[in-house]
Coordinates of C-alpha atoms and ligand atoms in Angstrom, one line a residue:
M28 CA 113.9 71.0 114.4
S29 CA 113.9 71.8 110.7
R30 CA 110.6 71.9 108.8
K31 CA 109.3 72.5 105.3
V32 CA 107.6 75.9 104.9
L33 CA 105.3 77.0 102.1
V34 CA 105.3 80.7 101.1
I35 CA 102.1 81.5 99.1
G36 CA 103.1 84.0 96.4
E37 CA 100.9 86.9 95.6
I38 CA 100.8 88.0 92.0
R39 CA 99.6 91.4 90.7
D40 CA 99.7 92.2 87.0
G41 CA 101.8 89.2 86.3
E42 CA 104.4 90.1 88.9
L43 CA 105.1 88.7 92.4
R44 CA 104.5 91.4 95.1
N45 CA 107.4 92.2 97.5
V46 CA 105.5 90.6 100.4
S47 CA 106.1 87.2 98.7
F48 CA 109.9 87.8 98.9
E49 CA 109.6 89.0 102.5
G50 CA 107.7 85.8 103.1
I51 CA 110.7 83.7 101.8
A52 CA 112.9 85.5 104.4
A53 CA 110.4 84.8 107.2
G54 CA 110.1 81.2 105.9
K55 CA 113.9 80.6 106.2
V56 CA 113.7 81.4 109.9
I57 CA 110.7 79.1 110.4
A58 CA 112.2 76.4 108.3
N59 CA 115.3 76.3 110.5
G60 CA 117.4 74.7 107.7
G61 CA 114.4 73.0 106.1
E62 CA 113.0 73.5 102.6
V63 CA 111.3 76.8 101.8
V64 CA 108.9 76.3 98.9
G65 CA 107.3 79.1 97.0
V66 CA 103.7 78.4 95.9
L67 CA 102.3 80.1 92.8
L68 CA 98.5 79.9 92.1
G69 CA 97.0 81.5 89.0
E70 CA 96.0 80.9 85.4
N71 CA 99.5 81.1 83.9
V72 CA 102.0 82.0 86.5
N73 CA 105.2 80.4 85.1
Q74 CA 106.8 83.8 84.7
A75 CA 106.9 84.3 88.5
V76 CA 109.0 81.2 89.1
N77 CA 112.4 82.7 88.7
P78 CA 111.7 85.8 90.8
F79 CA 110.8 83.4 93.6
F80 CA 114.2 81.7 93.2
D81 CA 116.0 85.0 92.9
Y82 CA 114.9 85.8 96.5
G83 CA 115.8 82.5 98.0
A84 CA 113.1 79.9 97.4
D85 CA 114.5 76.3 97.5
R86 CA 111.8 74.9 95.3
V87 CA 108.6 76.3 93.6
V88 CA 105.2 74.7 93.3
V89 CA 103.2 75.9 90.3
V90 CA 99.4 75.5 90.0
N91 CA 98.0 76.8 86.7
H92 CA 94.2 76.6 86.4
A93 CA 91.7 78.7 84.6
E94 CA 89.6 79.1 87.7
L95 CA 92.6 80.8 89.5
K96 CA 92.8 83.6 87.0
N97 CA 91.2 86.0 89.4
Y98 CA 91.2 85.6 93.2
T99 CA 88.0 84.0 94.6
T100 CA 88.0 82.6 98.1
D101 CA 86.5 79.2 97.1
A102 CA 88.9 78.5 94.2
Y103 CA 92.1 79.5 96.0
Q104 CA 91.0 77.7 99.1
E105 CA 90.4 74.5 97.2
A106 CA 93.7 74.8 95.3
L107 CA 95.7 75.6 98.3
L108 CA 94.3 72.8 100.4
Q109 CA 95.4 70.4 97.7
V110 CA 98.9 71.9 97.6
I111 CA 99.0 71.5 101.4
K112 CA 97.9 67.9 101.2
A113 CA 100.6 67.1 98.6
E114 CA 103.4 69.0 100.4
N115 CA 102.5 68.3 104.0
P116 CA 104.3 71.4 105.3
G117 CA 105.4 72.2 108.9
G118 CA 105.0 76.0 108.3
M119 CA 103.1 78.3 106.0
I120 CA 103.3 82.1 105.2
L121 CA 100.9 84.4 103.5
G122 CA 101.1 88.2 103.2
H123 CA 98.8 90.2 105.5
S124 CA 97.2 91.6 102.4
A125 CA 93.5 91.6 101.3
L126 CA 94.1 88.2 99.8
G127 CA 96.0 86.8 102.9
K128 CA 93.5 88.2 105.3
D129 CA 90.6 86.5 103.4
L130 CA 92.3 83.2 102.8
S131 CA 94.3 82.4 105.9
P132 CA 91.6 82.1 108.5
R133 CA 89.6 79.7 106.2
I134 CA 92.7 77.6 105.6
A135 CA 93.5 77.5 109.3
M136 CA 89.9 76.5 110.1
K137 CA 90.0 73.7 107.4
L138 CA 93.3 72.4 108.8
N139 CA 92.1 72.8 112.4
T140 CA 95.2 74.8 113.2
G141 CA 96.1 78.2 114.7
L142 CA 97.1 81.3 112.9
I143 CA 99.3 84.2 113.9
S144 CA 98.3 87.2 111.8
D145 CA 99.8 90.5 111.0
V146 CA 103.3 89.5 112.0
I147 CA 106.0 92.2 111.8
S148 CA 109.0 90.1 112.8
V149 CA 110.1 86.5 113.1
E150 CA 113.0 85.4 115.2
K151 CA 114.6 82.3 116.4
E152 CA 115.0 82.0 120.2
E153 CA 116.8 78.9 121.1
D154 CA 114.5 76.1 119.7
D155 CA 111.5 78.3 119.3
V156 CA 110.3 80.5 116.5
V157 CA 108.9 83.8 118.0
F158 CA 106.6 86.1 116.2
T159 CA 106.0 89.7 117.0
R160 CA 102.7 91.4 116.1
P161 CA 101.1 94.7 117.1
I162 CA 98.0 94.8 119.2
Y163 CA 95.6 97.4 120.5
T164 CA 95.8 99.3 117.2
G165 CA 99.6 99.4 117.4
K166 CA 99.9 100.7 121.0
A167 CA 101.6 97.5 122.2
F168 CA 103.3 94.4 120.7
E169 CA 102.9 90.8 121.7
K170 CA 105.2 87.9 121.1
K171 CA 103.8 84.5 120.2
K172 CA 105.1 81.0 119.5
V173 CA 103.4 77.9 118.2
N174 CA 103.6 74.8 120.5
D175 CA 101.8 72.4 118.3
G176 CA 100.7 71.8 114.7
I177 CA 101.6 73.8 111.6
I178 CA 103.3 77.2 112.2
F179 CA 101.0 79.4 110.1
A180 CA 101.4 83.2 109.9
T181 CA 100.5 86.2 107.8
I182 CA 103.2 88.9 107.6
R183 CA 102.6 92.6 107.3
P184 CA 104.1 94.0 104.1
N185 CA 107.3 96.1 104.4
N186 CA 108.5 94.8 107.8
I187 CA 110.6 91.8 107.1
A188 CA 113.6 92.5 104.9
P189 CA 113.8 90.2 101.9
L190 CA 117.0 88.2 101.3
E191 CA 119.6 89.7 98.9
K192 CA 118.6 89.0 95.3
D193 CA 120.6 86.2 93.8
R194 CA 119.9 85.3 90.1
S195 CA 122.1 82.3 90.4
N196 CA 119.7 80.6 92.9
R197 CA 117.6 78.0 91.1
G198 CA 115.8 74.8 92.1
E199 CA 113.2 72.3 91.2
V200 CA 109.8 73.4 89.9
T201 CA 106.9 71.1 90.7
H202 CA 103.8 71.5 88.5
L203 CA 100.7 70.3 90.4
K204 CA 97.3 69.6 88.9
V205 CA 94.3 70.5 91.1
E206 CA 90.6 69.9 90.8
I207 CA 88.4 73.0 91.4
N208 CA 84.7 72.2 91.6
N209 CA 81.5 73.7 92.9
L210 CA 82.4 77.3 92.9
R211 CA 79.8 79.5 94.5
T212 CA 81.1 82.6 92.8
V213 CA 82.6 83.1 89.3
I214 CA 84.3 86.4 88.3
K215 CA 83.2 87.3 84.8
N216 CA 85.1 90.6 84.5
V217 CA 87.4 92.8 86.6
V218 CA 86.9 96.5 86.1
R219 CA 90.0 98.3 87.6
K220 CA 90.0 101.8 88.9
A221 CA 92.5 103.8 86.9
T222 CA 95.4 104.4 89.3
K223 CA 98.9 105.4 88.6
G224 CA 102.1 105.5 90.6
V225 CA 103.3 103.4 93.4
D226 CA 101.2 100.8 95.3
L227 CA 100.3 102.3 98.6
S228 CA 100.6 99.2 100.7
E229 CA 104.2 98.4 99.5
A230 CA 105.4 102.0 99.1
K231 CA 108.7 103.0 100.8
I232 CA 107.7 106.6 100.9
I233 CA 104.1 107.9 101.5
V234 CA 102.9 111.5 101.4
S235 CA 99.6 111.7 103.1
G236 CA 97.1 114.5 103.3
G237 CA 94.3 115.3 105.7
R238 CA 91.4 117.6 106.0
G239 CA 94.0 120.4 106.3
V240 CA 94.5 120.2 102.5
K241 CA 91.0 121.7 102.2
S242 CA 90.1 120.6 98.7
K243 CA 90.8 118.2 95.8
E244 CA 93.2 120.8 94.3
G245 CA 94.9 121.0 97.7
F246 CA 96.2 117.5 97.1
K247 CA 98.1 118.6 94.0
P248 CA 101.2 119.9 95.9
L249 CA 101.3 116.6 97.8
M250 CA 101.2 114.6 94.6
E251 CA 104.1 116.7 93.2
L252 CA 106.1 116.0 96.4
A253 CA 105.3 112.2 96.1
D254 CA 106.3 112.3 92.5
V255 CA 109.7 113.9 93.2
L256 CA 110.4 111.3 96.0
G257 CA 109.0 108.3 93.9
G258 CA 106.4 107.8 96.7
A259 CA 102.7 107.1 96.9
V260 CA 99.9 109.4 98.0
G261 CA 97.8 108.5 101.0
A262 CA 95.1 110.2 103.1
S263 CA 93.3 110.5 106.4
R264 CA 89.7 109.5 106.6
G265 CA 88.9 113.2 107.2
A266 CA 90.2 113.9 103.7
C267 CA 88.3 111.0 102.2
D268 CA 85.1 111.9 104.0
A269 CA 85.4 115.4 102.7
E270 CA 85.7 113.9 99.1
Y271 CA 89.1 115.5 98.5
C272 CA 90.4 112.0 97.4
D273 CA 89.3 108.4 97.0
Y274 CA 88.7 106.0 99.9
S275 CA 91.3 103.7 98.4
L276 CA 93.9 106.1 99.7
Q277 CA 92.7 106.0 103.3
I278 CA 95.2 105.0 105.9
G279 CA 94.2 103.9 109.4
Q280 CA 92.2 101.6 111.5
T281 CA 89.5 101.2 108.9
G282 CA 91.8 101.9 105.9
K283 CA 95.2 100.5 104.9
V284 CA 98.0 99.7 107.4
V285 CA 101.3 100.9 106.0
T286 CA 104.9 100.7 107.2
P287 CA 107.0 102.8 104.8
D288 CA 110.5 104.0 105.5
L289 CA 109.3 107.6 105.3
Y290 CA 105.7 108.9 106.0
F291 CA 104.7 112.5 105.6
A292 CA 101.5 113.5 107.5
I293 CA 100.4 116.8 106.1
G294 CA 97.4 118.6 107.5
I295 CA 96.5 115.6 109.5
S296 CA 95.7 116.0 113.2
G297 CA 96.8 112.5 114.3
A298 CA 93.6 110.9 115.6
I299 CA 94.2 107.5 117.2
Q300 CA 92.4 105.8 114.3
H301 CA 94.9 107.3 111.8
L302 CA 97.9 106.5 113.9
A303 CA 96.7 102.8 113.9
G304 CA 97.6 102.7 110.2
M305 CA 100.9 104.5 110.1
S306 CA 102.6 104.8 113.5
N307 CA 105.0 101.9 112.8
S308 CA 106.5 103.9 109.8
K309 CA 110.2 104.1 110.2
V310 CA 110.5 107.9 110.0
V311 CA 107.4 110.3 110.3
V312 CA 107.5 113.9 109.2
A313 CA 104.5 116.0 110.2
I314 CA 103.5 119.3 108.8
N315 CA 100.7 121.1 110.7
K316 CA 99.9 124.7 111.5
D317 CA 98.7 123.7 115.0
P318 CA 101.8 123.1 117.3
E319 CA 99.6 121.1 119.7
A320 CA 98.4 118.6 117.0
N321 CA 98.6 115.0 118.2
I322 CA 100.5 114.0 115.1
F323 CA 103.7 115.7 116.5
K324 CA 103.7 113.1 119.3
V325 CA 104.6 110.3 116.9
A326 CA 106.6 112.5 114.5
D327 CA 110.4 112.2 114.2
Y328 CA 110.5 115.6 112.5
G329 CA 107.8 118.3 112.8
I330 CA 107.3 121.5 110.8
V331 CA 104.8 123.9 112.3
G332 CA 103.3 126.1 109.6
D333 CA 101.0 126.4 106.6
L334 CA 101.2 123.4 104.4
F335 CA 100.5 125.4 101.3
E336 CA 103.7 127.4 101.9
I337 CA 105.9 124.5 103.2
V338 CA 105.1 121.7 100.7
P339 CA 106.0 123.5 97.5
L340 CA 109.2 124.8 99.1
L341 CA 110.1 121.3 100.3
T342 CA 109.4 119.9 96.8
E343 CA 111.6 122.5 95.1
E344 CA 114.4 121.9 97.6
L345 CA 114.2 118.1 97.2
K346 CA 114.1 118.4 93.4
N347 CA 117.4 120.3 93.7
V348 CA 119.0 117.9 96.1
L349 CA 117.9 114.8 94.3
H350 CA 118.9 116.3 90.9
V351 CA 122.4 117.2 92.3
K352 CA 122.7 113.6 93.6
Q353 CA 121.7 112.1 90.3
T354 CA 124.2 114.2 88.3
V355 CA 127.2 113.8 90.6
Ligands
FAD6 P1 91.2 116.9 111.2 O1 91.2 116.2 112.5 O2 90.2 117.9 110.9 O3 92.7 117.6 111.2 C1 93.0 118.5 110.1 C2 94.4 119.0 110.6 O4 94.9 119.9 109.5 C3 94.4 119.8 111.9 O5 95.4 119.3 112.8 C4 94.8 121.2 111.4 O6 95.6 121.9 112.4 C5 95.6 121.0 110.2 N1 95.6 122.1 109.2 C6 94.5 122.8 108.7 N2 94.9 123.7 107.8 C7 96.2 123.6 107.7 C8 97.2 124.2 106.9 N3 96.9 125.2 106.0 N4 98.5 123.8 107.0 C9 98.9 122.9 107.9 N5 98.0 122.2 108.7 C10 96.7 122.5 108.6 N6 90.7 108.3 110.4 C11 91.7 107.9 109.6 O7 92.5 108.8 109.2 N7 91.8 106.6 109.2 C12 91.0 105.6 109.6 O8 91.1 104.5 109.2 C13 89.9 106.0 110.5 N8 89.0 105.1 111.0 C14 88.1 105.5 111.9 C15 87.2 104.5 112.5 C16 86.3 104.9 113.4 C17 85.4 103.8 114.0 C18 86.1 106.2 113.8 C19 85.1 106.6 114.8 C20 87.0 107.2 113.2 C21 87.9 106.8 112.3 N9 88.8 107.8 111.7 C22 89.8 107.4 110.9 C23 88.5 109.2 111.8 C24 89.4 109.9 112.8 O9 88.8 109.8 114.1 C25 89.6 111.4 112.5 O10 88.3 112.0 112.4 C26 90.3 111.7 111.2 O11 91.5 110.9 111.1 C27 90.6 113.1 111.1 O12 91.2 113.4 109.8 P2 92.2 114.6 109.7 O13 93.3 114.5 110.7 O14 92.5 114.8 108.2 O15 91.2 115.9 110.0

């Protein structure tokens, strides 16, 4: 059976995040030949229309409204419910991001439907759409399908490959007017923390430090390594608790869940709560002076030794290799 699927785009600094493109790929499987519609909510989001088409959307619904400038639960909920009413979809996808985690259960409750959250793969098995999601902090995986109602899921960033970019794919753009009333919260001003570099939750390469880095300064070699690789810096809670870095870098059960192609765990013991946030990384490299450290159990490559000797050597070597590659 084919069905219409809405993919709710997520925009940051005017640009669609990768998880929105991954959502289109997931949406194609759920749609089973039906229409995959990108949905853009914001104050002025017209610039995100073509990127949605580039990654395979069949149509794009645009909702521009002053109250959607910044994310608030009430405003986005009201707007999205009106889009759903107008479009009557058979499936819906959001990213399993802060926004998706906040909005999706409320929408599911309002529609009186189920929700499969934190999905890492979507497959077609005969006539069913089967979703895989990690459970027990990543120690096991469960497969789920929806028997009745809207197929509604949130997808974990970096797990479902987006479709090949195709700038020639274009379709109809529907502008929808929505009413947003009775807001309980209004955002007057957003004060952003000064951050630079790659967004942790979408980074393909992450260099994470733990209590073993011993100080704020101890993070500098890790930042240099991340710079050379074009990656992001992350941390264990041990490092955050010790005030070596900001909590926004924390990866784990109570931090961010990441799935990069390459994850460096440096001076991190590998507590179960940390593994919950990174053990689905495609390749894990651990550097630890303790050969018995738990992190080696999930590592594909392990280096036993002092991080303060190893990391600068690795950075130098990678600089040479990458430089040679670029100049060949
Ligand atoms: P440690 O366990 O102290 O490990 C430091 C490591 O560095 C050691 O293995 C040591 O051998 C190595 N080392 C030291 N010096 C060097 C050196 N010079 N060179 C190489 N290696 C060196 N933790 C998280 O990370 N994320 C979470 O989201 C999280 N949530 C939690 C939720 C709850 C409810 C609880 C109870 C705990 C949570 N924790 C979380 C904390 C977790 O249990 C660990 O305490 C924490 O992960 C430890 O951080 P760490 O590995 O950096 O420090």
